[in-house]
Tab-separated table of C-alpha atoms and ligand atoms in Angstrom:
chain	number	residue	atom	x	y	z
A	24	UNK	CA	0.047	0.066	0.029
A	25	UNK	CA	1.535	3.317	-1.147
A	26	UNK	CA	1.759	5.308	1.875
A	27	UNK	CA	4.037	8.275	1.158
A	28	UNK	CA	6.634	9.290	-1.444
A	29	UNK	CA	10.638	9.727	-1.122
A	30	UNK	CA	12.311	12.019	-3.664
A	31	UNK	CA	16.083	11.241	-4.729
A	32	UNK	CA	17.747	14.219	-6.102
A	33	UNK	CA	20.862	12.653	-8.319
A	34	UNK	CA	22.988	14.427	-11.134
A	35	UNK	CA	20.345	17.346	-11.414
A	36	UNK	CA	17.346	14.869	-11.690
A	37	UNK	CA	14.588	14.363	-9.253
A	38	UNK	CA	13.300	10.974	-9.008
A	39	UNK	CA	10.233	10.313	-7.119
A	40	UNK	CA	9.769	6.937	-5.498
A	41	UNK	CA	6.820	5.714	-3.640
A	42	UNK	CA	6.902	4.227	0.052
A	43	UNK	CA	4.842	1.322	0.885
A	44	UNK	CA	3.815	0.589	4.220
A	45	UNK	CA	2.929	-3.087	5.516
A	46	UNK	CA	1.339	-3.975	8.561
A	47	UNK	CA	4.360	-4.442	10.662
A	48	UNK	CA	7.796	-3.340	10.527
A	49	UNK	CA	9.723	-0.633	8.561
A	50	UNK	CA	8.261	1.135	5.558
A	51	UNK	CA	9.862	0.186	2.231
A	52	UNK	CA	11.009	2.390	-0.569
A	53	UNK	CA	9.864	0.923	-4.008
A	54	UNK	CA	13.366	1.292	-5.981
A	55	UNK	CA	12.335	-0.743	-9.016
A	56	UNK	CA	11.718	2.178	-11.341
A	57	UNK	CA	15.227	3.134	-10.577
A	58	UNK	CA	16.564	0.896	-13.465
A	59	UNK	CA	14.791	3.415	-15.815
A	60	UNK	CA	16.842	6.310	-14.846
A	61	UNK	CA	20.272	4.199	-15.270
A	62	UNK	CA	20.620	3.412	-11.700
A	63	UNK	CA	20.879	0.217	-9.538
A	64	UNK	CA	20.618	0.141	-5.563
A	65	UNK	CA	23.684	-1.343	-3.998
A	66	UNK	CA	23.236	-3.404	-0.904
A	67	UNK	CA	25.663	-6.489	-0.615
A	68	UNK	CA	24.346	-9.062	1.804
A	69	UNK	CA	20.877	-7.302	1.439
A	70	UNK	CA	20.946	-5.773	4.770
A	71	UNK	CA	18.798	-2.826	3.782
A	72	UNK	CA	16.705	-4.789	1.009
A	73	UNK	CA	13.017	-6.344	1.036
A	74	UNK	CA	13.237	-8.716	-1.672
A	75	UNK	CA	9.412	-9.699	-1.612
A	76	UNK	CA	6.174	-8.987	0.281
A	77	UNK	CA	4.889	-11.707	2.332
A	78	UNK	CA	2.314	-12.689	4.917
A	79	UNK	CA	3.776	-15.359	6.376
A	80	UNK	CA	6.478	-14.394	9.231
A	81	UNK	CA	7.433	-11.564	10.998
A	82	UNK	CA	10.643	-10.717	12.745
A	83	UNK	CA	11.279	-7.446	15.052
A	84	UNK	CA	15.103	-7.908	15.618
A	85	UNK	CA	15.558	-4.961	18.059
A	86	UNK	CA	12.496	-6.266	20.187
A	87	UNK	CA	13.427	-9.783	19.600
A	88	UNK	CA	9.480	-10.876	18.488
A	89	UNK	CA	9.002	-13.695	16.084
A	90	UNK	CA	5.546	-14.146	14.777
A	91	UNK	CA	4.174	-17.080	12.556
A	92	UNK	CA	1.040	-15.607	10.906
A	93	UNK	CA	0.856	-13.412	13.990
A	94	UNK	CA	1.076	-15.848	16.496
A	95	UNK	CA	4.169	-15.223	18.940
A	96	UNK	CA	6.546	-18.249	18.720
A	97	UNK	CA	6.768	-18.827	22.499
A	98	UNK	CA	3.076	-19.413	22.376
A	99	UNK	CA	3.150	-21.806	19.499
A	100	UNK	CA	6.125	-23.488	21.062
A	101	UNK	CA	4.252	-24.233	24.432
A	102	UNK	CA	0.660	-24.463	23.064
A	103	UNK	CA	0.738	-26.084	19.686
A	104	UNK	CA	2.286	-28.721	17.849
A	105	UNK	CA	4.397	-29.010	14.572
A	106	UNK	CA	2.111	-30.278	12.348
A	107	UNK	CA	-0.478	-27.815	13.439
A	108	UNK	CA	2.457	-25.097	13.153
A	109	UNK	CA	2.738	-26.529	9.268
A	110	UNK	CA	-0.937	-26.093	8.691
A	111	UNK	CA	-0.931	-22.586	10.073
A	112	UNK	CA	2.358	-21.437	7.837
A	113	UNK	CA	1.069	-23.238	4.752
A	114	UNK	CA	-2.513	-21.669	5.033
A	115	UNK	CA	-2.450	-18.605	7.250
A	116	UNK	CA	-5.240	-19.789	9.795
A	117	UNK	CA	-5.036	-22.315	12.685
A	118	UNK	CA	-6.756	-25.376	12.059
A	119	UNK	CA	-10.244	-26.510	13.491
A	120	UNK	CA	-10.354	-29.934	14.743
A	121	UNK	CA	-11.667	-31.289	11.274
A	122	UNK	CA	-9.231	-29.511	9.196
A	123	UNK	CA	-6.486	-30.669	11.486
A	124	UNK	CA	-7.409	-34.537	11.375
A	125	UNK	CA	-7.887	-34.241	7.438
A	126	UNK	CA	-4.451	-32.797	7.358
A	127	UNK	CA	-2.885	-35.121	9.418
A	128	UNK	CA	-4.291	-38.129	7.368
A	129	UNK	CA	-3.083	-35.921	3.991
A	130	UNK	CA	0.437	-36.179	5.169
A	131	UNK	CA	0.343	-39.644	6.564
A	132	UNK	CA	-0.650	-40.975	2.906
A	133	UNK	CA	2.792	-39.781	1.860
A	134	UNK	CA	4.997	-40.890	4.549
A	135	UNK	CA	6.831	-43.678	2.386
A	136	UNK	CA	9.273	-43.085	-0.226
A	137	UNK	CA	9.510	-45.223	-3.358
A	138	UNK	CA	11.364	-48.339	-3.030
A	139	UNK	CA	13.679	-47.624	-5.746
A	140	UNK	CA	14.781	-44.555	-3.739
A	141	UNK	CA	16.900	-47.052	-1.489
A	142	UNK	CA	19.207	-47.420	-4.359
A	143	UNK	CA	20.379	-43.641	-4.128
A	144	UNK	CA	21.820	-44.324	-0.902
A	145	UNK	CA	24.308	-47.003	-1.772
A	146	UNK	CA	25.744	-44.636	-4.301
A	147	UNK	CA	27.296	-42.645	-0.968
A	148	UNK	CA	30.164	-43.678	1.340
A	149	UNK	CA	28.778	-44.667	4.773
A	150	UNK	CA	30.585	-41.825	6.259
A	151	UNK	CA	29.037	-39.054	3.751
A	152	UNK	CA	27.916	-36.136	5.695
A	153	UNK	CA	23.979	-36.620	5.885
A	154	UNK	CA	23.192	-33.097	4.747
A	155	UNK	CA	25.185	-34.291	1.231
A	156	UNK	CA	22.741	-37.167	1.131
A	157	UNK	CA	19.591	-34.972	1.808
A	158	UNK	CA	20.436	-32.478	-0.950
A	159	UNK	CA	20.961	-35.591	-3.259
A	160	UNK	CA	17.895	-37.376	-2.505
A	161	UNK	CA	15.513	-34.701	-2.024
A	162	UNK	CA	16.540	-33.299	-5.449
A	163	UNK	CA	15.966	-36.594	-6.735
A	164	UNK	CA	12.282	-36.742	-5.605
A	165	UNK	CA	11.237	-34.705	-8.671
A	166	UNK	CA	12.348	-37.821	-10.857
A	167	UNK	CA	9.817	-39.603	-9.154
A	168	UNK	CA	6.625	-37.307	-9.368
A	169	UNK	CA	5.850	-36.277	-12.883
A	170	UNK	CA	2.377	-36.397	-12.243
A	171	UNK	CA	2.320	-33.285	-9.974
A	172	UNK	CA	5.129	-30.745	-11.553
A	173	UNK	CA	2.874	-28.307	-12.992
A	174	UNK	CA	3.688	-25.630	-10.572
A	175	UNK	CA	0.733	-23.222	-11.893
A	176	UNK	CA	-1.808	-25.864	-10.685
A	177	UNK	CA	-2.678	-25.379	-7.233
A	178	UNK	CA	-3.465	-28.992	-6.654
A	179	UNK	CA	-0.119	-29.991	-7.809
A	180	UNK	CA	1.540	-27.299	-5.243
A	181	UNK	CA	-0.590	-28.907	-2.354
A	182	UNK	CA	0.422	-32.475	-2.970
A	183	UNK	CA	4.054	-31.565	-3.452
A	184	UNK	CA	3.535	-29.987	-0.124
A	185	UNK	CA	1.922	-32.924	1.590
A	186	UNK	CA	4.877	-34.890	-0.143
A	187	UNK	CA	7.758	-32.979	1.282
A	188	UNK	CA	6.259	-32.489	4.904
A	189	UNK	CA	5.475	-36.165	4.978
A	190	UNK	CA	8.844	-37.593	3.477
A	191	UNK	CA	11.450	-35.463	4.862
A	192	UNK	CA	11.303	-37.214	8.165
A	193	UNK	CA	11.626	-40.564	6.242
A	194	UNK	CA	14.524	-39.364	4.345
A	195	UNK	CA	16.307	-37.718	7.257
A	196	UNK	CA	15.997	-40.918	9.396
A	197	UNK	CA	17.168	-43.012	6.299
A	198	UNK	CA	20.240	-40.876	5.949
A	199	UNK	CA	21.345	-41.710	9.615
A	200	UNK	CA	20.564	-45.667	9.240
A	201	UNK	CA	22.625	-45.648	6.451
A	202	UNK	CA	25.518	-43.950	8.022
A	203	UNK	CA	25.536	-46.513	10.717
A	204	UNK	CA	25.087	-49.461	8.568
A	205	UNK	CA	21.583	-50.210	9.981
A	206	UNK	CA	18.237	-51.130	7.809
A	207	UNK	CA	15.888	-48.425	7.161
A	208	UNK	CA	12.840	-48.366	9.348
A	209	UNK	CA	9.482	-47.973	7.841
A	210	UNK	CA	7.200	-45.012	9.049
A	211	UNK	CA	4.392	-45.991	11.473
A	212	UNK	CA	1.378	-43.661	10.941
A	213	UNK	CA	-0.202	-44.165	13.995
A	214	UNK	CA	2.538	-42.292	15.899
A	215	UNK	CA	2.822	-38.401	16.043
A	216	UNK	CA	5.579	-36.812	13.472
A	217	UNK	CA	8.365	-36.369	15.985
A	218	UNK	CA	7.651	-39.844	17.694
A	219	UNK	CA	7.598	-41.319	14.187
A	220	UNK	CA	11.075	-39.525	13.628
A	221	UNK	CA	12.674	-40.729	16.673
A	222	UNK	CA	11.341	-44.454	15.963
A	223	UNK	CA	12.535	-44.508	12.394
A	224	UNK	CA	16.026	-42.949	13.872
A	225	UNK	CA	16.354	-45.106	16.629
A	226	UNK	CA	14.223	-48.534	16.455
A	227	UNK	CA	15.775	-51.485	14.768
A	228	UNK	CA	14.153	-54.672	13.137
A	229	UNK	CA	14.914	-56.638	16.541
A	230	UNK	CA	13.929	-53.858	18.965
A	231	UNK	CA	11.021	-51.174	19.041
A	232	UNK	CA	12.521	-48.042	21.003
A	233	UNK	CA	9.671	-46.391	22.744
A	234	UNK	CA	10.990	-42.762	22.804
A	235	UNK	CA	10.535	-40.845	26.179
A	236	UNK	CA	7.613	-38.370	25.600
A	237	UNK	CA	9.120	-35.700	27.172
A	238	UNK	CA	12.179	-35.997	24.644
A	239	UNK	CA	9.387	-36.571	21.957
A	240	UNK	CA	7.822	-33.198	22.915
A	241	UNK	CA	11.211	-31.560	22.961
A	242	UNK	CA	11.904	-32.308	19.413
A	243	UNK	CA	8.257	-31.393	18.419
A	244	UNK	CA	9.234	-28.012	19.959
A	245	UNK	CA	12.550	-27.905	18.229
A	246	UNK	CA	10.777	-28.484	14.983
A	247	UNK	CA	8.334	-25.542	15.535
A	248	UNK	CA	11.163	-23.188	16.736
A	249	UNK	CA	12.995	-23.890	13.624
A	250	UNK	CA	9.870	-24.080	11.023
A	251	UNK	CA	10.170	-20.593	9.378
A	252	UNK	CA	12.246	-17.460	9.572
A	253	UNK	CA	11.233	-14.942	6.833
A	254	UNK	CA	13.765	-14.318	4.203
A	255	UNK	CA	16.837	-16.043	5.488
A	256	UNK	CA	19.312	-17.058	3.149
A	257	UNK	CA	18.108	-20.492	2.395
A	258	UNK	CA	14.366	-19.405	2.274
A	259	UNK	CA	15.520	-16.562	-0.213
A	260	UNK	CA	17.429	-19.345	-2.404
A	261	UNK	CA	14.251	-21.436	-2.583
A	262	UNK	CA	12.440	-18.276	-3.493
A	263	UNK	CA	15.157	-17.253	-6.162
A	264	UNK	CA	15.281	-21.074	-7.320
A	265	UNK	CA	11.351	-21.132	-7.572
A	266	UNK	CA	11.027	-17.929	-9.536
A	267	UNK	CA	12.786	-19.619	-12.502
A	268	UNK	CA	9.924	-22.145	-12.493
A	269	UNK	CA	11.915	-24.966	-11.335
A	270	UNK	CA	9.973	-27.963	-9.577
A	271	UNK	CA	9.705	-27.795	-5.630
A	272	UNK	CA	11.678	-30.628	-4.913
A	273	UNK	CA	14.522	-28.988	-6.857
A	274	UNK	CA	13.769	-25.741	-5.027
A	275	UNK	CA	13.914	-27.275	-1.556
A	276	UNK	CA	17.018	-29.338	-2.430
A	277	UNK	CA	18.570	-25.870	-3.284
A	278	UNK	CA	17.286	-24.432	0.433
A	279	UNK	CA	19.036	-27.542	1.972
A	280	UNK	CA	22.474	-26.735	0.260
A	281	UNK	CA	22.205	-23.183	1.228
A	282	UNK	CA	21.259	-24.023	4.848
A	283	UNK	CA	24.303	-26.288	5.524
A	284	UNK	CA	26.660	-23.436	5.773
A	285	UNK	CA	28.042	-22.953	9.546
A	286	UNK	CA	26.921	-18.785	9.402
A	287	UNK	CA	23.526	-20.307	8.665
A	288	UNK	CA	21.786	-23.711	9.662
A	289	UNK	CA	25.020	-25.387	10.084
A	290	UNK	CA	25.788	-23.357	13.167
A	291	UNK	CA	24.004	-25.868	15.550
A	292	UNK	CA	26.827	-28.542	14.527
A	293	UNK	CA	29.258	-26.082	14.914
A	294	UNK	CA	28.212	-24.714	18.101
A	295	UNK	CA	28.271	-27.980	19.942
A	296	UNK	CA	31.792	-28.779	18.056
A	297	UNK	CA	32.814	-25.588	19.868
A	298	UNK	CA	31.622	-26.140	23.185
A	299	UNK	CA	33.499	-29.648	23.095
A	300	UNK	CA	36.756	-27.992	22.084
A	301	UNK	CA	36.440	-25.442	24.807
A	302	UNK	CA	36.013	-28.447	27.020
A	303	UNK	CA	36.345	-26.686	30.304
A	304	UNK	CA	34.794	-23.311	31.911
A	305	UNK	CA	38.510	-22.508	32.541
A	306	UNK	CA	38.937	-22.118	28.660
A	307	UNK	CA	36.226	-19.594	28.298
A	308	UNK	CA	38.371	-16.737	28.461
A	309	UNK	CA	40.732	-18.033	25.568
A	310	UNK	CA	37.734	-18.543	23.333
A	311	UNK	CA	36.242	-15.177	23.881
A	312	UNK	CA	39.636	-13.408	23.276
A	313	UNK	CA	39.621	-15.269	19.939
A	314	UNK	CA	36.098	-14.385	18.964
A	315	UNK	CA	36.909	-10.545	19.770
A	316	UNK	CA	40.290	-10.823	17.982
A	317	UNK	CA	39.868	-9.343	14.412
A	318	UNK	CA	42.813	-11.147	13.091
A	319	UNK	CA	41.249	-14.369	14.132
A	320	UNK	CA	38.357	-16.101	11.958
A	321	UNK	CA	37.093	-17.659	15.080
A	322	UNK	CA	33.578	-16.714	16.075
A	323	UNK	CA	31.366	-17.827	18.765
A	324	UNK	CA	29.174	-19.919	17.166
A	325	UNK	CA	25.333	-19.903	17.951
A	326	UNK	CA	26.047	-16.299	18.634
A	327	UNK	CA	24.984	-13.178	16.804
A	328	UNK	CA	22.308	-12.640	14.088
A	329	UNK	CA	21.691	-10.754	11.073
A	330	UNK	CA	18.245	-9.586	12.226
A	331	UNK	CA	17.795	-9.948	15.731
A	332	UNK	CA	20.064	-7.621	17.921
A	333	UNK	CA	18.248	-8.600	21.192
A	334	UNK	CA	18.111	-12.133	22.475
A	335	UNK	CA	16.792	-14.497	19.784
A	336	UNK	CA	13.319	-15.345	21.260
A	337	UNK	CA	13.746	-19.018	19.888
A	338	UNK	CA	16.890	-19.067	22.053
A	339	UNK	CA	14.901	-18.448	25.308
A	340	UNK	CA	12.468	-21.058	24.681
A	341	UNK	CA	15.488	-23.472	23.380
A	342	UNK	CA	17.338	-22.641	26.616
A	343	UNK	CA	14.132	-24.008	28.714
A	344	UNK	CA	13.947	-26.996	26.809
A	345	UNK	CA	17.322	-27.647	26.896
A	346	UNK	CA	17.009	-27.920	30.927
A	347	UNK	CA	13.915	-30.059	30.770
A	348	UNK	CA	15.533	-32.598	28.549
A	349	UNK	CA	18.703	-32.798	30.765
A	350	UNK	CA	16.472	-33.099	33.620
A	351	UNK	CA	14.541	-35.996	31.883
A	352	UNK	CA	17.766	-38.043	30.916
A	353	UNK	CA	19.433	-36.993	34.163
A	354	UNK	CA	22.024	-35.112	32.679
A	355	UNK	CA	21.439	-31.951	34.589
A	356	UNK	CA	25.065	-31.426	35.311
A	357	UNK	CA	25.875	-31.991	31.486
A	358	UNK	CA	29.237	-30.101	31.218
A	359	UNK	CA	28.401	-28.807	27.886
A	360	UNK	CA	25.309	-27.217	28.998
A	361	UNK	CA	27.223	-25.866	31.980
A	362	UNK	CA	30.055	-24.281	29.652
A	363	UNK	CA	27.183	-22.777	27.108
A	364	UNK	CA	25.484	-21.084	30.566
A	365	UNK	CA	28.871	-19.665	31.839
A	366	UNK	CA	29.958	-18.696	28.032
A	367	UNK	CA	26.603	-16.981	27.690
A	368	UNK	CA	26.895	-15.011	30.665
A	369	UNK	CA	30.258	-13.730	30.208
A	370	UNK	CA	29.425	-12.677	26.682
A	371	UNK	CA	26.440	-10.719	27.476
A	372	UNK	CA	28.444	-8.857	29.971
A	373	UNK	CA	31.498	-8.340	27.547
A	374	UNK	CA	31.317	-4.785	26.052
A	375	UNK	CA	32.799	-6.222	22.564
A	376	UNK	CA	29.551	-8.447	22.436
A	377	UNK	CA	27.336	-5.859	23.890
A	378	UNK	CA	28.218	-2.973	21.591
A	379	UNK	CA	27.674	-5.208	18.653
A	380	UNK	CA	24.281	-6.581	19.888
A	381	UNK	CA	25.533	-10.061	19.794
A	382	UNK	CA	23.373	-12.459	21.779
A	383	UNK	CA	22.608	-16.261	21.542
A	384	UNK	CA	20.507	-17.278	18.555
A	385	UNK	CA	18.690	-20.642	18.287
A	386	UNK	CA	21.658	-22.672	17.376
A	387	UNK	CA	23.269	-22.096	20.657
A	388	UNK	CA	21.216	-24.566	23.068
A	389	UNK	CA	19.661	-26.487	20.254
A	390	UNK	CA	22.945	-28.617	19.821
A	391	UNK	CA	23.089	-29.742	23.372
A	392	UNK	CA	19.373	-30.513	23.381
A	393	UNK	CA	19.495	-32.462	20.477
A	394	UNK	CA	22.649	-34.114	21.603
A	395	UNK	CA	20.535	-35.257	25.020
A	396	UNK	CA	17.924	-36.471	22.966
A	397	UNK	CA	20.505	-39.056	21.367
A	398	UNK	CA	20.868	-37.202	18.012
A	399	UNK	CA	24.172	-37.660	16.540
A	400	UNK	CA	26.065	-34.027	15.849
A	401	UNK	CA	26.217	-34.700	11.849
A	402	UNK	CA	22.178	-35.006	12.171
A	403	UNK	CA	21.656	-31.430	13.938
A	404	UNK	CA	21.634	-29.635	10.585
A	405	UNK	CA	19.585	-32.459	8.897
A	406	UNK	CA	16.862	-31.716	11.554
A	407	UNK	CA	17.181	-28.116	10.896
A	408	UNK	CA	16.362	-28.733	7.318
A	409	UNK	CA	13.330	-31.188	8.378
A	410	UNK	CA	11.913	-28.429	10.333
A	411	UNK	CA	12.357	-25.546	7.945
A	412	UNK	CA	11.020	-27.382	4.923
A	413	UNK	CA	7.525	-26.114	5.690
A	414	UNK	CA	8.737	-22.617	5.667
A	415	UNK	CA	10.567	-23.118	2.625
A	416	UNK	CA	7.313	-24.347	0.947
A	417	UNK	CA	5.057	-21.990	2.438
A	418	UNK	CA	7.136	-19.157	0.906
A	419	UNK	CA	7.632	-21.127	-2.585
A	420	UNK	CA	3.563	-21.383	-2.413
A	421	UNK	CA	2.963	-17.779	-1.590
A	422	UNK	CA	5.296	-16.646	-4.291
A	423	UNK	CA	3.942	-18.902	-7.119
A	424	UNK	CA	0.477	-18.507	-5.796
A	425	UNK	CA	0.575	-14.601	-6.791
A	426	UNK	CA	2.176	-12.726	-9.655
A	427	UNK	CA	5.837	-12.938	-9.227
A	428	UNK	CA	8.968	-12.108	-11.863
A	429	UNK	CA	12.071	-14.182	-12.384
A	430	UNK	CA	14.784	-12.978	-9.587
A	431	UNK	CA	17.512	-11.461	-11.352
A	432	UNK	CA	19.674	-9.220	-9.331
A	433	UNK	CA	22.315	-6.736	-11.215
A	434	UNK	CA	25.705	-5.794	-9.720
A	435	UNK	CA	28.423	-2.881	-9.465
A	436	UNK	CA	30.879	-3.827	-12.306
A	437	UNK	CA	34.436	-3.041	-11.574
A	438	UNK	CA	36.269	-5.177	-14.054
A	439	UNK	CA	38.103	-4.314	-17.323
A	440	UNK	CA	36.615	-2.139	-19.912
A	441	UNK	CA	36.167	-3.694	-23.363
A	442	UNK	CA	39.501	-4.659	-25.010
A	443	UNK	CA	40.391	-6.568	-28.151
A	444	UNK	CA	41.809	-10.174	-28.040
A	445	UNK	CA	45.534	-10.515	-28.245
A	446	UNK	CA	46.772	-14.083	-29.959
A	447	UNK	CA	49.093	-15.787	-27.557
A	448	UNK	CA	52.211	-14.894	-29.971
A	449	UNK	CA	51.504	-11.367	-29.116
A	450	UNK	CA	51.143	-11.413	-25.536
A	451	UNK	CA	53.856	-10.246	-23.177
A	452	UNK	CA	56.008	-12.976	-21.310
B	509	LIG	C1	20.768	-18.959	11.526
B	509	LIG	O1	18.746	-15.207	8.908
B	509	LIG	C2	18.205	-16.162	9.669
B	509	LIG	O2	17.247	-15.801	10.148
B	509	LIG	C3	19.020	-17.296	10.101
B	509	LIG	C4	18.319	-18.178	11.113
B	509	LIG	C5	17.172	-18.868	10.478
B	509	LIG	O3	16.128	-19.025	11.416
B	509	LIG	O4	16.714	-19.158	9.371
B	509	LIG	O5	17.835	-17.498	12.215
B	509	LIG	C6	19.375	-19.559	11.508
B	509	LIG	O6	21.391	-18.808	10.664
B	509	LIG	C7	21.310	-18.431	12.946
B	509	LIG	C8	22.423	-17.768	12.870
B	509	LIG	C9	23.567	-18.848	13.185
B	509	LIG	N1	24.809	-18.507	12.718
B	509	LIG	C10	25.946	-18.515	13.643
B	509	LIG	O7	25.621	-18.697	14.997
B	509	LIG	C11	27.281	-18.393	13.017
B	509	LIG	C12	27.942	-17.195	14.142
B	509	LIG	N2	27.549	-15.963	14.159
B	509	LIG	C13	28.218	-15.074	12.951
B	509	LIG	O8	28.750	-15.867	12.073
B	509	LIG	C14	27.373	-13.819	12.710
B	509	LIG	O9	26.624	-13.436	13.626
B	509	LIG	C15	26.110	-14.010	11.603
B	509	LIG	C16	26.660	-14.614	10.400
B	509	LIG	C17	25.076	-14.622	12.015
B	509	LIG	C18	25.588	-12.585	11.204
B	509	LIG	O10	26.679	-11.918	10.881
B	509	LIG	P1	26.230	-10.496	10.128
B	509	LIG	O11	25.033	-10.102	10.392
B	509	LIG	O12	26.786	-10.617	8.657
B	509	LIG	O13	27.178	-9.704	10.897
B	509	LIG	P2	28.765	-9.427	10.769
B	509	LIG	O14	29.490	-10.505	10.479
B	509	LIG	O15	28.782	-8.291	10.152
B	509	LIG	O16	29.085	-8.887	12.584
B	509	LIG	C19	29.046	-7.861	13.004
B	509	LIG	C20	30.045	-7.376	14.048
B	509	LIG	C21	31.615	-7.938	13.233
B	509	LIG	O17	32.596	-7.398	14.032
B	509	LIG	P3	33.136	-5.613	13.299
B	509	LIG	O18	33.711	-6.129	12.058
B	509	LIG	O19	32.099	-5.000	13.397
B	509	LIG	O20	34.029	-5.495	14.392
B	509	LIG	O21	29.971	-8.820	14.719
B	509	LIG	C22	30.887	-9.379	14.881
B	509	LIG	C23	31.602	-9.699	13.761
B	509	LIG	O22	33.041	-9.780	13.646
B	509	LIG	N3	30.464	-10.854	15.102
B	509	LIG	C24	31.041	-11.975	16.031
B	509	LIG	C25	29.906	-12.952	16.359
B	509	LIG	N4	28.747	-12.438	14.900
B	509	LIG	C26	29.054	-11.307	14.547
B	509	LIG	N5	31.983	-11.860	16.765
B	509	LIG	C27	32.178	-12.946	17.346
B	509	LIG	N6	31.545	-14.140	17.639
B	509	LIG	C28	30.021	-14.068	16.600
B	509	LIG	N7	29.311	-14.883	16.628
């Protein structure tokens, strides 16, 4: 909604730009007409750039607010469940009981993967990182569903969404089973989403594991906390891939690849490795000093955020869940949790972190919690991808179901001006 105008005076020209107002958050200046005046905007890392309009998730980084379709993340984590949050993110409203039951049934129809997908795993080394396997296997899903790849068809988009929500836990658990050399466990549709995933991860044909309900609830909360986060790097990757008309499975595979980086979804694995490396509270000052040293590439993993300049609201819930899980598994004196709490206390009092508004983010406590649930460290980012799949799909669907254009950023070119080719025998030594 045009709310006002901005005037840009440059090189003797006056360029009027519309200011658009959303329901929450900063107004935006529509610069799309600048190219007609032979100007581009320049914003590496997109710190000041709103790449799209969206109704799905709102973040206020200064106040530490995160809303999924208007509902605060702490209320959803405490009172809802991940499947209901999937419905909310996809459809915009909380379901009534009939809608919820139908949604669960629709997901359960798609929890298995085609038997031939097993063959993909055999091509990987057993010690392949599960994220490498996920990228490959999820991308390959498009080879099995030629019946629903017309992205302009809303029904095809709905079925693709159900397939991805339903199959991600199955594929994720298969990645783990393959890496430990155990047989794949088929999904059990009478179980809840999180319980089914833990079953596929830890049961074997010889022994059914009955996951502790507290751990099941904790995992469900972790999935909710990671479900969406506005235009983060991996979601922007999915949107950009989707703008080319690529099928949803290929777009989600691109999102998984982008999430893998330690600056993004790979931070939970990196944060736990960091706590292991610190090893003892007495070594915290050394690592704080390294994090502050401009010449040392080391950063406190799980700390800082591009948007949050306050405590990540997800980290608050994560810390509480972490403590409950440690209590439940009798590891309340877990040394890593103690180091994490001490590290957080010291960093939050240190002027370097205070001045830069660096706070713990969702990844700081999630690693300890996942580890206490029994999840291997190389599966942490896989679980982040499992959870974020609904966010990626919701944004992909929001983009495709309204008018959109191919995303194609421009650049500030600082390379050579035009010059003629010189044959090799004419070139100087
Ligand atoms: C996720 O975008 C999302 O929404 C992501 C996510 C989601 O749900 O999708 O929330 C998930 O990715 C959370 C973030 C996980 N990453 C980490 O925990 C990795 C450690 N954090 C840093 O790498 C960093 O904080 C980033 C990448 C997260 C944010 O970096 P920015 O916004 O580009 O900020 P910056 O690198 O410009 O840092 C600003 C200053 C710099 O110091 P100066 O040059 O000003 O002196 O803060 C410093 C940085 O050196 N800094 C840190 C630090 N993070 C930033 N110093 C030490 N330790 C850190 N963790």
